[in-house]
Amino acid sequence: MNKTRFAAALLALGLAAGQAVAQQLPPLPQSIRDHGVLRAGVRCDQPPYGFRGSDGGFAGVEVEMARQMAAWAFGAAEKIDLQCVTADNRIPQLNAQRVDLLIATLGVTPERARVIDFSDAYRWGGSDLLVKKGSPIQKLDDVRNRTVIMLRGTTQALWFDANMPGLQSLRLNTASDALQALQQDRGEAYAHDAATLIVIAARDPSLRLVGEPFAIADAAVGLRKNEAQWGAWINAALARMKAEGLYTTWLERWVPAEIRQPYTDAFIKPRPTAR
Amino acid sequence: MEFDLAYLARQVPALRAGFLLTIQVSAIAVLLSVGIGLVGACLRVMRVPVLAQAVAAYVEFIRNTPLLVQLFFVFFGLPALGLKLSLFWSGVVALTLWAGAFQVENVRGGLAAISPGLREAARALALSRGQYLRLVGLPMAVRTGLPSMLNTCVSLVKNSAYVSAIGLQDLAGVAFDRIASDFRAFEMLAVLLVGYLALVLSLSAAVRLLEHRLQTPFRP
């Protein structure tokens, strides 16, 4: 009873901080403060969100978000311990307490919500299909009766399982395997996050995007279950980033102007409806 | 997290398909690799010029490189050399080549274990080398080599789980897929262990039956 009331109070505090007093962040939980640094899991292979910059250091919009949180939590952006996580080890890393939050292109799904908690969404992310330039595939439905390459455990794999059962799929473990398989015609399309595919398509003139959005999911910060106070702090920080227009600054820093529009939309515009 | 039987029940159709694929891939690879073993061992023992050396090089090459790398090479590397096998056959060929190398050595070991007296007796009866191998050598070699050949077959069935790395939806592929999507690692890994255990135990039982039959002429 007491616990519930406490949680409700914290939630109210979080909401208030998000809406009215964006400058005021709720108190940092003691368990986080004790580390003295913000321990964040970010991606290292997902430009422009989290990747290795030309100097080998952490770079990208989600890395900026983590640094900003460190600045607000501990007074300096350097007070951060960033760790590379991958699509399939990020949730185990979080639950094993190696990091205290994930800002790692993490889409909100019911399956994941069973094992971790999510913050409020900070952007949405759609999916797309990458095909060879001369491919006859023009829209999503064209992939029925063809082989689609996808990575295990991704939102796209879940979407095709639910929406096109019986589709021929080739399930691989890494993005480089998938790209290799597409180039060797092991499959006719490679389904993945649009954000990732845009970068690949811009770099490789022999490939193009199909461009019909599907499987749109919210991306949120991941945190362990039963850490309501920490969740409220993160939500307040995310609201403050939005209110202060920081996303726009970071996108200008990390995304080339010619492909920036879709990324800006994902952070600023409301989530569109799609299949 | 507790063991969720209802969840497992929903995954049965996918797991069954994966199990059947594992059996299919393993069975074809077992048969082909035993064939490679018999032919390869004969070529080596008969010292057929060029071919004997080629078999020796093949055996060394396969035994000294990781199976996972061989598998990726067959799937991603061979197309660059102009040989593009389907997903299924990439898996079968990689497993066959891997197990074949060990079977060559198993059969060769069986041939080497035959007493020199038998070989001399065959020569005294004017049997050619080919006749000796066909009528005396191989039947004896397979009998003595059977335990180690079974060992290789068991390894092949277990190593067939590697084919999930190139995207084949075998038993392991299906289970890894579900783990990545649903985070039910406990249930799925339990299914994997039980599934492979059942497969290997039935294979061993079948070979014991065969062993029993092959020993019939030698029982009093």
XYZ file of C-alpha atoms in Angstrom:
495
model
C 0.000 0.000 0.000
C 2.684 2.398 1.080
C 4.822 1.322 -1.844
C 2.019 1.951 -4.326
C 1.412 5.415 -2.984
C 5.114 6.118 -3.139
C 5.277 4.966 -6.760
C 2.222 7.014 -7.657
C 3.765 10.079 -6.073
C 6.926 9.526 -8.062
C 4.969 9.073 -11.243
C 3.094 12.314 -10.629
C 6.396 13.986 -9.984
C 7.741 12.633 -13.261
C 4.727 13.799 -15.211
C 4.829 17.240 -13.617
C 8.491 17.539 -14.431
C 7.799 16.492 -18.015
C 5.013 18.947 -18.587
C 5.312 22.069 -16.506
C 8.785 22.524 -15.110
C 11.018 21.106 -17.776
C 14.109 22.629 -16.202
C 13.564 20.838 -12.888
C 14.605 17.195 -12.879
C 13.381 14.931 -10.075
C 15.988 13.648 -7.624
C 18.424 11.062 -8.937
C 17.927 7.657 -7.249
C 20.610 6.807 -4.696
C 21.530 3.551 -6.472
C 22.474 5.527 -9.591
C 24.174 8.352 -7.681
C 26.378 5.798 -5.874
C 28.189 4.860 -9.101
C 29.393 8.436 -9.565
C 29.059 7.997 -13.337
C 26.193 7.221 -15.685
C 26.566 3.653 -16.945
C 24.830 3.607 -20.325
C 24.578 0.955 -23.025
C 24.666 2.371 -26.562
C 24.989 0.867 -30.043
C 28.320 0.982 -31.830
C 27.163 -0.109 -35.276
C 24.008 1.925 -35.901
C 24.807 5.274 -37.484
C 23.578 7.911 -36.957
C 22.247 6.835 -33.536
C 25.197 5.063 -31.976
C 28.428 4.245 -33.786
C 32.196 4.585 -33.687
C 33.287 7.998 -34.954
C 36.300 8.573 -37.209
C 38.494 8.846 -34.093
C 37.196 5.489 -32.799
C 35.209 7.144 -30.009
C 31.505 6.884 -29.302
C 29.412 9.015 -31.625
C 25.808 9.597 -32.626
C 22.545 11.078 -31.466
C 21.845 8.481 -28.787
C 25.385 8.884 -27.456
C 24.707 12.630 -27.180
C 21.548 11.843 -25.246
C 23.517 9.684 -22.816
C 26.188 12.396 -22.380
C 23.507 15.020 -21.782
C 21.937 12.845 -19.107
C 25.348 12.441 -17.455
C 25.742 16.212 -17.491
C 22.374 16.695 -15.811
C 22.857 13.848 -13.353
C 26.493 14.342 -12.338
C 27.297 17.847 -13.511
C 29.614 16.891 -16.388
C 29.156 15.070 -19.699
C 32.438 13.228 -19.036
C 30.974 11.469 -16.003
C 29.817 8.617 -18.151
C 30.735 4.986 -18.662
C 29.560 4.067 -22.162
C 29.389 0.451 -23.225
C 28.780 -1.063 -26.643
C 25.734 -3.303 -26.749
C 24.360 -5.364 -29.638
C 20.791 -6.152 -30.644
C 20.796 -9.491 -28.894
C 22.951 -8.771 -25.832
C 21.552 -5.370 -24.810
C 18.705 -6.655 -22.638
C 20.863 -9.301 -20.890
C 23.534 -6.588 -20.274
C 20.941 -4.352 -18.641
C 19.442 -7.089 -16.490
C 22.900 -8.266 -15.417
C 23.421 -4.705 -14.027
C 26.376 -3.987 -16.292
C 24.606 -0.817 -17.424
C 21.840 1.206 -15.778
C 20.047 2.252 -18.921
C 19.943 1.453 -22.625
C 19.784 4.170 -25.254
C 20.344 1.662 -27.986
C 17.841 1.839 -30.884
C 15.557 -0.146 -28.616
C 12.038 -0.572 -29.994
C 9.112 -0.988 -27.623
C 7.576 -4.478 -27.966
C 5.320 -6.460 -25.613
C 7.876 -9.305 -25.556
C 10.588 -6.948 -24.312
C 8.216 -5.245 -21.880
C 7.919 -8.594 -20.117
C 11.583 -8.481 -19.083
C 12.452 -4.767 -18.866
C 10.715 -1.401 -18.434
C 10.599 1.345 -21.033
C 10.751 5.104 -20.623
C 8.479 7.373 -22.656
C 9.248 7.119 -26.360
C 11.788 9.660 -27.615
C 11.358 8.893 -31.295
C 9.698 6.377 -33.574
C 11.394 4.175 -36.097
C 9.949 2.583 -39.180
C 11.122 -0.362 -41.229
C 11.982 -0.547 -44.878
C 13.207 -3.015 -47.460
C 16.573 -2.786 -49.172
C 16.657 -4.333 -52.653
C 18.981 -4.376 -55.642
C 18.578 -1.454 -58.024
C 16.990 -3.554 -60.784
C 14.653 -5.489 -58.497
C 10.986 -5.784 -59.513
C 9.942 -5.186 -55.871
C 8.153 -1.814 -55.707
C 5.987 -2.199 -52.618
C 5.797 -4.265 -49.474
C 3.298 -6.785 -50.838
C 5.649 -7.641 -53.708
C 7.797 -9.705 -51.341
C 5.192 -12.447 -50.940
C 6.546 -15.592 -52.665
C 10.081 -14.195 -52.489
C 12.822 -14.631 -49.912
C 13.303 -11.814 -47.422
C 16.511 -11.525 -45.396
C 16.165 -10.329 -41.802
C 18.011 -10.470 -38.519
C 16.899 -12.737 -35.682
C 14.912 -11.025 -32.944
C 14.360 -7.739 -34.784
C 11.016 -5.912 -34.959
C 10.935 -6.819 -38.663
C 11.200 -10.554 -37.911
C 8.323 -10.253 -35.436
C 6.287 -8.202 -37.909
C 6.654 -10.687 -40.764
C 5.841 -13.590 -38.406
C 2.615 -11.846 -37.434
C 1.615 -10.267 -40.749
C 2.940 -12.503 -43.507
C 3.045 -16.005 -42.028
C 4.550 -18.511 -44.432
C 6.822 -15.914 -46.000
C 10.180 -17.311 -47.118
C 12.682 -15.749 -44.784
C 16.418 -16.056 -44.334
C 17.289 -15.268 -40.715
C 20.850 -14.241 -40.041
C 22.734 -12.887 -37.045
C 24.566 -9.777 -38.211
C 23.873 -6.884 -40.559
C 27.021 -7.643 -42.557
C 25.873 -11.261 -43.157
C 22.505 -9.916 -44.295
C 24.060 -7.426 -46.695
C 26.398 -10.085 -48.085
C 23.445 -12.431 -48.572
C 21.485 -9.713 -50.398
C 24.414 -8.988 -52.686
C 24.754 -12.715 -53.492
C 21.028 -12.974 -54.271
C 20.358 -15.322 -51.351
C 17.223 -13.298 -50.860
C 15.572 -10.541 -52.835
C 15.027 -8.012 -50.063
C 16.632 -7.173 -46.735
C 14.186 -5.938 -44.101
C 15.582 -3.757 -41.335
C 15.212 -0.405 -39.554
C 14.710 2.304 -42.165
C 17.225 4.482 -40.305
C 19.993 1.935 -40.894
C 19.021 1.133 -44.467
C 18.943 4.804 -45.525
C 22.641 5.082 -44.695
C 23.506 1.872 -46.586
C 21.456 2.842 -49.637
C 23.051 6.301 -49.702
C 26.509 4.686 -49.733
C 25.908 1.869 -52.230
C 24.548 2.907 -55.640
C 23.696 -0.695 -56.601
C 20.992 -0.823 -53.916
C 17.764 1.078 -53.361
C 15.018 1.372 -50.754
C 11.465 0.238 -51.449
C 10.139 3.139 -49.382
C 6.858 1.757 -48.058
C 6.993 2.174 -44.280
C 5.838 -0.721 -42.106
C 6.302 -2.078 -38.585
C 6.660 1.357 -37.058
C 7.718 1.106 -33.425
C 8.517 3.609 -30.715
C 12.103 3.745 -29.541
C 12.537 4.280 -25.821
C 15.162 4.114 -23.125
C 15.337 0.677 -21.502
C 15.700 0.254 -17.751
C 15.366 -2.620 -15.314
C 11.982 -3.489 -13.845
C 10.984 -1.954 -10.480
C 13.078 1.189 -10.811
C 10.233 3.694 -10.929
C 12.222 6.596 -9.516
C 14.945 6.112 -12.122
C 12.286 5.850 -14.836
C 10.745 9.131 -13.722
C 14.139 10.831 -13.839
C 14.801 9.518 -17.365
C 11.371 10.633 -18.582
C 11.940 14.122 -17.180
C 15.350 14.275 -18.867
C 13.865 13.181 -22.209
C 11.119 15.816 -21.925
C 13.744 18.444 -21.211
C 15.816 17.426 -24.261
C 12.748 17.832 -26.431
C 11.720 21.140 -24.820
C 15.201 22.589 -25.297
C 15.376 21.488 -28.937
C 18.526 19.470 -28.376
C 17.591 16.720 -30.845
C 17.729 19.177 -33.728
C 21.241 20.278 -32.745
C 22.463 16.697 -32.471
C 20.876 15.643 -35.756
C 22.632 18.546 -37.485
C 25.896 17.331 -36.003
C 25.570 13.655 -36.949
C 23.367 13.355 -40.029
C 24.361 14.688 -43.461
C 21.876 17.307 -44.661
C 20.724 15.358 -47.737
C 19.372 12.442 -45.691
C 18.509 14.348 -42.493
C 14.766 14.889 -43.038
C 13.509 11.361 -42.187
C 15.576 11.346 -38.975
C 14.290 14.754 -37.905
C 10.721 13.601 -38.530
C 11.278 10.579 -36.319
C 12.267 12.756 -33.353
C 9.976 15.738 -33.879
C 6.850 14.665 -35.761
C 4.141 12.424 -34.308
C 4.338 8.780 -35.202
C 2.596 8.052 -38.532
C 0.183 5.205 -39.032
C 1.354 2.315 -41.173
C 0.937 -1.428 -41.363
C 11.027 -16.923 -14.591
C 9.261 -20.258 -14.479
C 8.963 -22.968 -17.109
C 6.026 -22.021 -19.331
C 4.478 -25.142 -20.875
C 1.689 -23.252 -22.646
C 4.298 -21.109 -24.407
C 6.192 -24.216 -25.422
C 3.016 -25.832 -26.779
C 2.503 -22.858 -29.110
C 6.012 -23.320 -30.507
C 5.557 -27.027 -31.287
C 4.763 -26.693 -35.025
C 7.846 -24.538 -35.673
C 10.040 -26.758 -33.514
C 8.764 -29.900 -35.234
C 9.652 -28.447 -38.641
C 13.094 -27.555 -37.312
C 13.569 -31.014 -35.853
C 12.668 -32.655 -39.181
C 15.116 -30.387 -40.998
C 17.868 -31.325 -38.538
C 17.161 -35.022 -39.177
C 17.117 -34.456 -42.927
C 20.376 -32.504 -43.033
C 22.113 -34.927 -40.660
C 20.887 -38.081 -42.403
C 22.029 -36.965 -45.851
C 25.358 -35.761 -44.482
C 25.916 -39.020 -42.544
C 25.322 -41.166 -45.642
C 27.443 -39.015 -47.942
C 30.269 -38.682 -45.416
C 30.434 -42.464 -44.879
C 30.661 -42.775 -48.678
C 33.537 -40.295 -48.727
C 35.168 -42.245 -45.890
C 35.026 -45.590 -47.714
C 36.196 -44.256 -51.069
C 38.807 -41.926 -49.582
C 40.325 -44.603 -47.374
C 40.572 -47.044 -50.303
C 42.257 -44.407 -52.481
C 44.803 -43.784 -49.759
C 45.461 -47.438 -48.959
C 45.759 -48.383 -52.649
C 48.151 -45.421 -53.063
C 46.390 -44.264 -56.231
C 48.721 -41.588 -57.625
C 47.542 -37.962 -57.245
C 44.165 -38.987 -55.763
C 45.769 -40.475 -52.633
C 47.668 -37.229 -52.048
C 44.543 -35.203 -52.729
C 42.614 -37.177 -50.106
C 45.445 -36.692 -47.595
C 45.472 -32.936 -48.242
C 41.669 -32.769 -47.928
C 41.747 -34.596 -44.600
C 44.455 -32.335 -43.202
C 42.705 -29.211 -44.438
C 39.339 -30.088 -42.922
C 40.687 -31.420 -39.652
C 42.758 -28.313 -39.015
C 40.184 -25.597 -39.700
C 37.060 -24.708 -37.686
C 33.767 -26.099 -38.962
C 32.057 -22.722 -38.552
C 34.580 -21.120 -40.902
C 34.174 -23.956 -43.425
C 30.413 -23.449 -43.281
C 30.646 -19.710 -43.923
C 33.136 -20.396 -46.696
C 30.755 -22.791 -48.458
C 27.850 -20.336 -48.071
C 29.482 -16.942 -48.679
C 32.860 -17.859 -50.211
C 32.051 -20.409 -52.923
C 29.659 -18.081 -54.813
C 32.653 -15.814 -55.406
C 34.307 -18.793 -57.135
C 31.187 -19.301 -59.227
C 29.644 -22.162 -57.234
C 26.406 -21.086 -55.575
C 24.704 -23.816 -53.557
C 21.257 -23.352 -52.045
C 20.985 -22.673 -48.339
C 20.038 -26.295 -47.640
C 22.821 -27.802 -49.726
C 25.384 -25.362 -48.358
C 24.641 -26.775 -44.922
C 24.668 -30.397 -46.103
C 27.876 -30.004 -48.120
C 29.768 -28.287 -45.296
C 28.745 -30.968 -42.785
C 29.485 -33.763 -45.275
C 32.957 -32.463 -46.093
C 33.717 -32.014 -42.413
C 32.550 -35.479 -41.322
C 33.939 -37.133 -44.478
C 37.497 -36.224 -43.505
C 37.104 -37.925 -40.144
C 35.433 -40.967 -41.721
C 38.398 -41.398 -44.090
C 40.642 -41.653 -41.074
C 38.214 -43.988 -39.255
C 38.060 -46.424 -42.173
C 41.796 -46.153 -42.764
C 42.349 -47.009 -39.108
C 40.077 -50.042 -39.511
C 42.048 -51.182 -42.566
C 45.338 -50.753 -40.745
C 44.084 -52.897 -37.870
C 43.648 -55.948 -40.122
C 46.353 -58.459 -39.336
C 49.140 -58.820 -41.943
C 48.377 -62.554 -42.028
C 44.978 -61.916 -43.598
C 46.514 -59.660 -46.229
C 49.110 -62.332 -47.045
C 46.403 -64.997 -47.208
C 44.480 -62.850 -49.685
C 47.591 -62.429 -51.801
C 48.234 -66.205 -51.626
C 44.707 -66.741 -52.987
C 45.638 -64.445 -55.908
C 43.100 -61.743 -54.937
C 43.843 -58.398 -56.561
C 44.163 -55.300 -54.306
C 40.671 -54.255 -55.309
C 39.225 -57.681 -54.583
C 41.044 -57.761 -51.252
C 39.522 -54.394 -50.234
C 36.040 -55.292 -51.407
C 35.857 -58.844 -50.040
C 38.109 -58.732 -46.998
C 39.456 -55.307 -46.112
C 36.381 -53.066 -46.043
C 33.987 -55.531 -44.372
C 36.579 -56.065 -41.632
C 37.558 -52.393 -41.450
C 33.968 -51.240 -41.040
C 33.445 -53.756 -38.229
C 36.484 -52.567 -36.295
C 35.993 -48.923 -37.257
C 32.299 -48.830 -36.375
C 32.660 -47.292 -32.881
C 34.816 -44.434 -34.145
C 32.590 -43.998 -37.209
C 29.605 -43.737 -34.875
C 31.521 -41.165 -32.874
C 31.942 -39.024 -35.988
C 28.247 -39.413 -36.851
C 27.282 -38.293 -33.347
C 29.546 -35.259 -33.690
C 27.982 -34.537 -37.062
C 24.447 -34.546 -35.638
C 25.506 -32.254 -32.810
C 27.487 -29.964 -35.093
C 24.517 -29.717 -37.461
C 23.350 -26.980 -35.058
C 25.984 -24.752 -36.691
C 23.941 -24.541 -39.895
C 21.610 -22.143 -38.076
C 24.429 -19.585 -38.389
C 23.892 -19.354 -42.150
C 20.137 -19.084 -41.628
C 18.883 -22.652 -41.987
C 15.841 -23.061 -39.757
C 16.907 -26.343 -38.197
C 16.057 -27.214 -34.585
C 18.707 -24.848 -33.233
C 17.802 -22.161 -35.782
C 14.142 -22.174 -34.760
C 15.023 -22.128 -31.059
C 17.580 -19.296 -31.378
C 15.031 -17.363 -33.389
C 12.420 -17.693 -30.667
C 14.933 -16.808 -27.942
C 15.877 -13.623 -29.786
C 12.210 -12.657 -30.134
C 10.552 -13.889 -26.946
C 13.441 -14.117 -24.425
C 12.240 -17.557 -23.322
C 15.790 -18.904 -23.262
C 15.194 -21.474 -20.545
C 12.341 -23.274 -22.308
C 14.028 -23.216 -25.701
C 17.452 -24.350 -24.514
C 15.793 -27.209 -22.627
C 14.051 -28.251 -25.847
C 17.373 -28.094 -27.706
C 19.157 -30.300 -25.193
C 16.357 -32.866 -25.096
C 15.937 -32.818 -28.890
C 19.602 -33.437 -29.681
C 19.902 -35.984 -26.886
C 16.965 -37.979 -28.308
C 18.445 -37.826 -31.791
C 21.907 -38.964 -30.737
C 20.593 -41.735 -28.480
C 18.439 -43.171 -31.287
C 21.400 -42.989 -33.663
C 23.566 -44.882 -31.154
C 20.837 -47.505 -30.684
C 20.577 -48.012 -34.452
C 24.326 -48.450 -34.767
C 24.387 -50.927 -31.868
C 21.801 -52.964 -33.764
C 23.957 -52.827 -36.875
C 27.028 -53.794 -34.847
C 25.144 -56.771 -33.445
C 24.182 -57.886 -36.947
C 27.694 -57.478 -38.325
C 29.069 -59.606 -35.483
C 26.673 -62.495 -36.234
C 29.188 -64.561 -38.244
C 31.713 -64.346 -35.385
C 29.402 -65.486 -32.633
C 29.615 -69.144 -31.600
